Short mmCIF file of C-alpha atoms in Angstrom, two decimals:
data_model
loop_
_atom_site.label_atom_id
_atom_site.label_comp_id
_atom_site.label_asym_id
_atom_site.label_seq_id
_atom_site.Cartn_x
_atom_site.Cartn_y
_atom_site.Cartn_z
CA UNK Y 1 -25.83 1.29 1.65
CA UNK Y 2 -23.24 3.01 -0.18
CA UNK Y 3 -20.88 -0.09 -2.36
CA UNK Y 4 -17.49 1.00 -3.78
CA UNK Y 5 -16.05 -1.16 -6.20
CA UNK Y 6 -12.54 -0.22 -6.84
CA UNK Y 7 -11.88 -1.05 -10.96
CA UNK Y 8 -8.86 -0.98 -13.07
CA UNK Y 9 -9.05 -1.69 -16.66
CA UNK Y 10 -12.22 -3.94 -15.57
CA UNK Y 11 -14.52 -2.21 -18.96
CA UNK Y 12 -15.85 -5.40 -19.84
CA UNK Y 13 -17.37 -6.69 -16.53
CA UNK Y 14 -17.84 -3.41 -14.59
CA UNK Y 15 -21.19 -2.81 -15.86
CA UNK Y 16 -22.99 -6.26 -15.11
CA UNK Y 17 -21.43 -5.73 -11.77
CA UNK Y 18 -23.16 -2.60 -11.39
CA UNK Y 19 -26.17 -4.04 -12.90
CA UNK Y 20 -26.12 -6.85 -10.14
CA UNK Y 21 -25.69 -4.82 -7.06
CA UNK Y 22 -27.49 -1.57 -8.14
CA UNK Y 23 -30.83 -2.89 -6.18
CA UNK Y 24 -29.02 -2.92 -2.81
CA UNK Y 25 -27.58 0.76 -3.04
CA UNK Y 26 -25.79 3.89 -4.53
CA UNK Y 27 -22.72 2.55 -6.76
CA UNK Y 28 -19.76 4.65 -6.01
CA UNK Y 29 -17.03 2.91 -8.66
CA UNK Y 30 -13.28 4.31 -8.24
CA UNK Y 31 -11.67 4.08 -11.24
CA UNK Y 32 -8.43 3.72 -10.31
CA UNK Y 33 -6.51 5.29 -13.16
CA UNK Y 34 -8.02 2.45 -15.97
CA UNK Y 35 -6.10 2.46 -19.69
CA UNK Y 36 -9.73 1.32 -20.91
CA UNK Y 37 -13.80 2.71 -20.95
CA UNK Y 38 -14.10 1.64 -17.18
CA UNK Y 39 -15.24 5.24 -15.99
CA UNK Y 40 -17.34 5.62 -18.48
CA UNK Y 41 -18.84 1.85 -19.06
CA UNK Y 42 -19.81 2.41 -15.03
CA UNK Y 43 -21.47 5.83 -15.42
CA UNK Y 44 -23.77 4.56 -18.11
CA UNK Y 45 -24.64 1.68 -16.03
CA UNK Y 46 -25.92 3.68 -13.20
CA UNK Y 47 -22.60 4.43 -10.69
CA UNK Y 48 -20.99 7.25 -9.45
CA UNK Y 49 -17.63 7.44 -11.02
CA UNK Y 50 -14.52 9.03 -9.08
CA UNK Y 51 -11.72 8.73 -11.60
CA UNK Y 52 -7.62 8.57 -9.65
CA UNK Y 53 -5.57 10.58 -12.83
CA UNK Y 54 -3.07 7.69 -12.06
CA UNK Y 55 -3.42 4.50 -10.90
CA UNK Y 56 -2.38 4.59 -7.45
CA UNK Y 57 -3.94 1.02 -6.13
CA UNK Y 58 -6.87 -0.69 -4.56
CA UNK Y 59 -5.97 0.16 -1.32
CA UNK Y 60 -5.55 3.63 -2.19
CA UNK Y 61 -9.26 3.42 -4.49
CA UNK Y 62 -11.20 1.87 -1.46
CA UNK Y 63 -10.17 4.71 0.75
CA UNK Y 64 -11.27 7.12 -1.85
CA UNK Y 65 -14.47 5.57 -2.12
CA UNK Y 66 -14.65 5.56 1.18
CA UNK Y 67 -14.04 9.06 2.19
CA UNK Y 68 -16.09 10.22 -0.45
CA UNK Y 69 -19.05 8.10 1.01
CA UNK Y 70 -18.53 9.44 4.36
CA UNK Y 71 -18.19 13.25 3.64
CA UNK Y 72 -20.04 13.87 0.44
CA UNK Y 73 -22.58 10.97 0.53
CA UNK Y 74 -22.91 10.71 4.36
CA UNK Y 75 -23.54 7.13 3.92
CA UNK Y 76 -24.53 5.41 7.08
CA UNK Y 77 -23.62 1.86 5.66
CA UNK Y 78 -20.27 1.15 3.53
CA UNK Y 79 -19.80 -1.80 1.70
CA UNK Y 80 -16.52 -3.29 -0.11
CA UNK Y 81 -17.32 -5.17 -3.30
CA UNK Y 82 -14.86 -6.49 -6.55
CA UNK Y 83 -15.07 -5.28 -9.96
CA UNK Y 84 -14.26 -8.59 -11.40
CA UNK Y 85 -17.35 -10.06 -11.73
CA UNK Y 86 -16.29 -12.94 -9.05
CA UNK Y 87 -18.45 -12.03 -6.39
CA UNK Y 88 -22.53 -12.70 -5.99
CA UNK Y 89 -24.86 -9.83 -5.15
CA UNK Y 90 -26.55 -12.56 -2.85
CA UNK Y 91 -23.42 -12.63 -0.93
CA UNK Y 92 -23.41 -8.55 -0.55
CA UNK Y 93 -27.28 -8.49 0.51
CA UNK Y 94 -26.73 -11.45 3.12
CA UNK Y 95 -23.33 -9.76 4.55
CA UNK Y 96 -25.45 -6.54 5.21
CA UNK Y 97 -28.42 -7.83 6.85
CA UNK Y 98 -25.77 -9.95 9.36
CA UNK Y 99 -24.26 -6.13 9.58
CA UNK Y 100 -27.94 -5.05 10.50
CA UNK Y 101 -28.37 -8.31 13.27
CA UNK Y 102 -24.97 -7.07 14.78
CA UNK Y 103 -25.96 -3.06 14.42
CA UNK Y 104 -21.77 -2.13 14.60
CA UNK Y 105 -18.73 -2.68 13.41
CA UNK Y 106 -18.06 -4.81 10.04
CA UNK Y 107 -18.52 -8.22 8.35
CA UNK Y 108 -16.53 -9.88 6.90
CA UNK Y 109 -17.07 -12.38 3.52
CA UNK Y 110 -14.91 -15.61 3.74
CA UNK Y 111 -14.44 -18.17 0.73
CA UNK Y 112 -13.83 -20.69 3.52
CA UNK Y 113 -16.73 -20.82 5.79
CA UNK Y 114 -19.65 -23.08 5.90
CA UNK Y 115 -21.59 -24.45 3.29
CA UNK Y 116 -20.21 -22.40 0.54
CA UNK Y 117 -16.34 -23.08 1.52
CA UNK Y 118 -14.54 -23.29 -1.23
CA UNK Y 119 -13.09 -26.40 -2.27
CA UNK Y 120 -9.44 -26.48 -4.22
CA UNK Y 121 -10.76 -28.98 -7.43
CA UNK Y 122 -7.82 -28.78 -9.26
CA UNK Y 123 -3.80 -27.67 -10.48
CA UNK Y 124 -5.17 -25.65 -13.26
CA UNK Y 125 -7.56 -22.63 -13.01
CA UNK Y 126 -11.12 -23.56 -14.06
CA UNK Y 127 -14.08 -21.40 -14.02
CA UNK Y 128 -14.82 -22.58 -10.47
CA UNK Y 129 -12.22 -24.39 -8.99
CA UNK Y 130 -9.69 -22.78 -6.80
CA UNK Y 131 -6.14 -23.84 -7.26
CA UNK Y 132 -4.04 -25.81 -4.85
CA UNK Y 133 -0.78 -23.58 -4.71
CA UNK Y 134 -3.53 -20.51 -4.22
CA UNK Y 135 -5.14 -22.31 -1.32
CA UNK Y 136 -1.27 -22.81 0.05
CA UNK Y 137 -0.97 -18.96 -0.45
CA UNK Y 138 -4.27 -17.82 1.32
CA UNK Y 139 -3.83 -20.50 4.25
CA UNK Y 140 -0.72 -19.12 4.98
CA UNK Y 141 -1.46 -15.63 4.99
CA UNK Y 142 -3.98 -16.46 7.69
CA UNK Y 143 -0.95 -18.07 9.58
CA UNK Y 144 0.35 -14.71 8.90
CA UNK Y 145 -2.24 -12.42 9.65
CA UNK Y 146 -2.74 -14.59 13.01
CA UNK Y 147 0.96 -13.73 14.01
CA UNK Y 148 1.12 -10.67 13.02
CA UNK Y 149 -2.28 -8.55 13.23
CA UNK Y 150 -3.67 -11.02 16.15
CA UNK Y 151 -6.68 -11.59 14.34
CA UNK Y 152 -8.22 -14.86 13.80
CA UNK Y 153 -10.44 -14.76 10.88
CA UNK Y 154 -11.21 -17.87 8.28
CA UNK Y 155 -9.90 -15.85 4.89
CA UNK Y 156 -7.63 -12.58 4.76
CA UNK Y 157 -7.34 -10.96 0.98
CA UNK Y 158 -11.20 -11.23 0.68
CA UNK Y 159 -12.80 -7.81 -1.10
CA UNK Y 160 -16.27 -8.31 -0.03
CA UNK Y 161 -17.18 -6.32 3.23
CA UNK Y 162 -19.68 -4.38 5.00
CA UNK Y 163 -18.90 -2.12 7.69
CA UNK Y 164 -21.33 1.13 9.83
CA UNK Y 165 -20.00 4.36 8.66
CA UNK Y 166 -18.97 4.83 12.24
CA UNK Y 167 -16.44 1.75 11.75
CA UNK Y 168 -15.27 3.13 8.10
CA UNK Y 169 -14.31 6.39 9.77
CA UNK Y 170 -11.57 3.92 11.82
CA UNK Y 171 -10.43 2.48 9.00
CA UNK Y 172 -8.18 4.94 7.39
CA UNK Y 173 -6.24 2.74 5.10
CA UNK Y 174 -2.11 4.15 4.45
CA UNK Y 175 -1.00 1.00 2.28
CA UNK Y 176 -1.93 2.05 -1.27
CA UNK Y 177 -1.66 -1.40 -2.95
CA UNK Y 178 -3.23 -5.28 -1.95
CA UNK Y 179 -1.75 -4.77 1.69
CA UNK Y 180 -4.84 -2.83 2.50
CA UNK Y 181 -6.27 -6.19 3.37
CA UNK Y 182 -4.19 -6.88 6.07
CA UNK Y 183 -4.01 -3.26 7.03
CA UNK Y 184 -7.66 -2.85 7.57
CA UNK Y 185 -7.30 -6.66 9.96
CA UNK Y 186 -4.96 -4.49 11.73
CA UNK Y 187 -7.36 -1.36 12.09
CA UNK Y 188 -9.84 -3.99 13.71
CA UNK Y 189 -7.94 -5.29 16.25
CA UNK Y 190 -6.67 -1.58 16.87
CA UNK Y 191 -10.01 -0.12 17.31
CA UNK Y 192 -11.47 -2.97 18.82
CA UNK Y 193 -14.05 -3.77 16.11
CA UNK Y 194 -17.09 -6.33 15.99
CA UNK Y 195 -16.76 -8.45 13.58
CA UNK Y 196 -18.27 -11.45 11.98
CA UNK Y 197 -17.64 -13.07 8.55
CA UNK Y 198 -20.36 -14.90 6.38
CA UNK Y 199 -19.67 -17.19 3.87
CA UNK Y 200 -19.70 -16.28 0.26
CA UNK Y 201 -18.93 -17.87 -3.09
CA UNK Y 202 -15.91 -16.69 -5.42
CA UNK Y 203 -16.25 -17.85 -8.90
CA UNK Y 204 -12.78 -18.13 -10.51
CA UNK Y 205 -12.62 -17.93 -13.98
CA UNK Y 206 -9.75 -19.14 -16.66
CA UNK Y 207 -9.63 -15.83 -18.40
CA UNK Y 208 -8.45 -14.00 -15.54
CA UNK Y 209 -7.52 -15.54 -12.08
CA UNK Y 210 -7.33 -12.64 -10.23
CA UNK Y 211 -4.02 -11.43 -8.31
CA UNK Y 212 -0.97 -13.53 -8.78
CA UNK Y 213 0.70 -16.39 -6.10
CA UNK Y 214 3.78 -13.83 -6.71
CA UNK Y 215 1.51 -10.87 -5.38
CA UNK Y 216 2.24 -12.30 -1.65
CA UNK Y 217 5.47 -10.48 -1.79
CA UNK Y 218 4.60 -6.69 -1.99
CA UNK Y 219 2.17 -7.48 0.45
CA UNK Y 220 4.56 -8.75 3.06
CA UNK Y 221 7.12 -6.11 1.76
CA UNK Y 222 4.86 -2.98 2.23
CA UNK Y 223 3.05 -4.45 5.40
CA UNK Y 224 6.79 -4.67 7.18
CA UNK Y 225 7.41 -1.33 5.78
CA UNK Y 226 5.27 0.51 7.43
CA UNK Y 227 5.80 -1.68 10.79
CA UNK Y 228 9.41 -0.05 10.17
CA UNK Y 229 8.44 3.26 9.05
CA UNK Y 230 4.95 4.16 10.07
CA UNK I 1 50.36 6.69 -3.51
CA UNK I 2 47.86 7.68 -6.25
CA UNK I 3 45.32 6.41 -4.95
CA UNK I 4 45.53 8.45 -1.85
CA UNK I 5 46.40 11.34 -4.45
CA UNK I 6 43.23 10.83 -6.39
CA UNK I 7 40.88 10.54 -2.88
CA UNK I 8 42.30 13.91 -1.78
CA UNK I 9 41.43 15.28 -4.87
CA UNK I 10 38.08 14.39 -5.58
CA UNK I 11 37.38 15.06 -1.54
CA UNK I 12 38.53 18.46 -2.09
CA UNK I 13 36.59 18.71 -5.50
CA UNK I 14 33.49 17.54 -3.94
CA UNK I 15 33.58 19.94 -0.76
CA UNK I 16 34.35 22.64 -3.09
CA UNK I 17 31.02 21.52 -5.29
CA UNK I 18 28.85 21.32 -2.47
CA UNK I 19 30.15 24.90 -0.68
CA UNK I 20 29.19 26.54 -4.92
CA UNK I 21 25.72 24.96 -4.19
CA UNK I 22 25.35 26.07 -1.16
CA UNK I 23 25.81 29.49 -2.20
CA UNK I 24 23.49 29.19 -5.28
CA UNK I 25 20.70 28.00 -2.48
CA UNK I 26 20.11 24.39 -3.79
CA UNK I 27 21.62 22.54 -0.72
CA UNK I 28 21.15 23.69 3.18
CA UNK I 29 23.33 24.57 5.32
CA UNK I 30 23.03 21.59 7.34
CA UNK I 31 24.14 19.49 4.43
CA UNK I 32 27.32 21.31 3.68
CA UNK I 33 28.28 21.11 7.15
CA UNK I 34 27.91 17.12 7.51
CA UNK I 35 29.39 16.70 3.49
CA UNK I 36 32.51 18.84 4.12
CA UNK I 37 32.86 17.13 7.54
CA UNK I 38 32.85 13.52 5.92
CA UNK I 39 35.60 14.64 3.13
CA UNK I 40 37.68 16.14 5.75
CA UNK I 41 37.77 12.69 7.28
CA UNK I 42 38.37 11.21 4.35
CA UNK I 43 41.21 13.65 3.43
CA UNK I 44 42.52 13.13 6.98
CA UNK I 45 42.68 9.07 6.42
CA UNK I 46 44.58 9.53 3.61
CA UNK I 47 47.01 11.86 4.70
CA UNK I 48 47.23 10.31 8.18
CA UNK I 49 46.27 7.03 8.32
CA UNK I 50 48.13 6.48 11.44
CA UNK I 51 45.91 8.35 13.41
CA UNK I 52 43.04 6.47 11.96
CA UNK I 53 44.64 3.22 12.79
CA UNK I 54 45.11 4.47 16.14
CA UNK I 55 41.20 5.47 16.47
CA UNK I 56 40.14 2.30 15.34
CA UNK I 57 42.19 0.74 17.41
CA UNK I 58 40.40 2.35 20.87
CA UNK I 59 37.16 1.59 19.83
CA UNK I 60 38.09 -1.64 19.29
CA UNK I 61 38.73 -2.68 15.59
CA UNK I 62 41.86 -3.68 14.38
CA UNK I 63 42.72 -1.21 11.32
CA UNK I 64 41.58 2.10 10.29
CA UNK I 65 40.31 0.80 7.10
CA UNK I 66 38.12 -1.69 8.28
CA UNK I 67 36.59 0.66 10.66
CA UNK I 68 36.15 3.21 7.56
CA UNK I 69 33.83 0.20 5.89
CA UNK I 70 31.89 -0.23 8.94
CA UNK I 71 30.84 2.92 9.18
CA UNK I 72 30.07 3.52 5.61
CA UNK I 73 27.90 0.33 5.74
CA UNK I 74 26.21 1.83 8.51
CA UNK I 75 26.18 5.06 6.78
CA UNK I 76 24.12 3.75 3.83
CA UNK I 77 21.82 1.64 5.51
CA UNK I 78 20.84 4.93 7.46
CA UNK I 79 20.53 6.75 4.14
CA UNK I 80 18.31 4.15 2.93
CA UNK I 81 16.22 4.42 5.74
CA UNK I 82 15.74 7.60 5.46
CA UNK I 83 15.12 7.32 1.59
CA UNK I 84 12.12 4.92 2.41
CA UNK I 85 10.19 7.33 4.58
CA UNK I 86 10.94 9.68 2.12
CA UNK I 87 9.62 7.52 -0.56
CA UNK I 88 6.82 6.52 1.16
CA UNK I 89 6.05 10.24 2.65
CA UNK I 90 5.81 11.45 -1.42
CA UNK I 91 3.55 8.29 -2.15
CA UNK I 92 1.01 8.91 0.23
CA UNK I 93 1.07 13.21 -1.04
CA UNK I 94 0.70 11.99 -4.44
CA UNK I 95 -2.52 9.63 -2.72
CA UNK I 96 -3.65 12.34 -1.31
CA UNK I 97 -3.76 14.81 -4.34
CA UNK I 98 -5.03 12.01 -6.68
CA UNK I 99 -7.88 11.46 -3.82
CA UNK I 100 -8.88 15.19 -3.64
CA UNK I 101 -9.19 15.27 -7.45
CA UNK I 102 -11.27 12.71 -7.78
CA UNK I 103 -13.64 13.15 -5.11
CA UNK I 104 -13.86 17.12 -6.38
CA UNK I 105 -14.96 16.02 -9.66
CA UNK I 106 -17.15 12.83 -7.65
CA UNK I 107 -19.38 15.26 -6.50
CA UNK I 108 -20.64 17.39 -9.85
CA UNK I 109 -20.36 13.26 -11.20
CA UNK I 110 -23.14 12.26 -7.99
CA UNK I 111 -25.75 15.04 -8.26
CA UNK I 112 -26.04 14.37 -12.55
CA UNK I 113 -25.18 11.12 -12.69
CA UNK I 114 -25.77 8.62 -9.55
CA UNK I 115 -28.86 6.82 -8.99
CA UNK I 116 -30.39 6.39 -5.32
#
């Protein structure tokens, strides 16, 4: 399994992320044009490093990652993971033995399936809790998603994902910045892809809360863009 | 009065402008063509606006002015379109040039550096 882990100014958590999924394959980090030691934080902690000169997004990183997998690595088995430290390495293993089970297409990790669904705990970000007015956010951007890609899935913006190589050659991803999430639910339905989500566990934290309420915006903006423009 | 003065003026300055850059190979030909054709209009409102009132008129809006406005809105929304494929064209080369770059330099990085 080949894991890219798009990172932007991520220096500080990059390389216990590396050190947590380095057992279940070849690292391939993108830095995606990072102000800080990110490139070189990940190299000494074991992963390949492709470095963007400018920061040109995750979408635009995961493709990288991705291509550079496919042609260079030939990896047979692509996997999506954050750089944030939010994500559990336990999640990643059990999303690619469900990948193995189905033997095509991708899976899928969802912060609101089964045991380990999330829970909103309170107003303010905590180290676990998810907030209410992000839970608003997320729900409706699976009202969204619904309407507009036809997919039904259980969580949308969700980084963790495993996919054949076959699959990842499908998913040519166009929209640069956080609309690739919605762009690759797109791809699926397009292509026709299996997929299945398992249930993983997103550990917020109060230092850094991830992408902003506000960041709904560009995402609608750029995923109506190219429904206008190609 | 002046104001129709002025607009004939900077009409003529403007297709005169764009005919100099045309010969100093910065614009096409294509755009000289639909420029100079715009101004001429524009000259022709202001000298006849009569004639414009009378257009408007058979395609179904009441003055020539209002029917100048319409089309300019329409006008710039096209130009806008066109600016946003543009825009979004030159994003995705700049993607694509960052990409190459980095997964050029990816590979010496994967045979010294990467673990299996």
């Amino acid at each position: 399994m080949v894991i890219i882990i798009p990172a932007f100014n991520e220096g500080e958590r990059i390389g216990a992320v590396i050190a947590s999924v380095l057992a279940l394959g070849k690292v391939v980090v993108v830095d995606d044009g990072s102000a800080d030691d990110t490139g070189a934080v990940a190299r000494r902690a074991g992963a390949v490093v492709l470095r963007h000169v400018i920061n040109r997004g995750q979408g635009a990183a995961l493709q990288t990652g991705m291509e550079f997998a496919l042609r260079i690595l030939q990896a047979e088995v692509i996997a999506h993971f954050d750089a944030d430290g939010q994500m559990r390495s336990e999640d990643l293993e059990r999303a690619g033995l469900r990948l193995q089970e189905q033997g095509e297409g991708i899976v899928l990790g969802s912060r609101f399936l089964g045991c380990a669904a999330l829970k909103p705990t309170t107003l303010k970000p905590t180290d676990q809790g998810m907030t209410f007015s992000r839970l608003l956010v997320l729900q409706g951007g699976l009202i969204f998603t619904k309407i507009f890609s036809g997919v039904a899935v259980t969580d949308t913006h969700n980084g963790l994902r495993v996919m054949t190589a076959e699959t990842a050659k499908k998913l040519k991803l166009t929209l640069d910045r956080m609309a690739h999430a919605s762009e690759i639910l797109d791809l699926i339905k397009v292509h026709e892809i299996r997929l299945s989500e398992v249930p993983i566990v997103v550990s917020y934290r109060i230092d850094k809360v991830g992408q902003s309420n506000w960041g709904m915006f560009p995402i609608v903006r750029d995923l109506l863009k190219k429904r206008l423009i190609g | 009065m002046w104001f129709k003065f002025g607009l004939i003026l900077f009409a003529i300055y403007t297709i005169v402008n764009t005919f100099n850059q045309y010969h100093a190979k910065k614009v096409p030909k294509s755009w000289v063509i639909t420029y100079a054709l715009i101004w001429l209009v524009g000259i022709g409102v202001a000298v006849i606006p009569d004639w414009f009132d009378r257009l408007a008129q058979a395609v179904g809006v009441e003055r020539g002015a209002d029917l100048l406005v319409y089309l300019a809105v329409l006008g710039l929304l096209y130009i806008n379109y066109r600016l946003m494929i543009r825009t979004r064209t030159l994003e995705q080369e700049i993607t694509a040039i960052v990409r190459e770059i980095a997964i050029a330099e990816g590979q010496w990085d994967a045979g010294k550096y990467g673990r299996n």
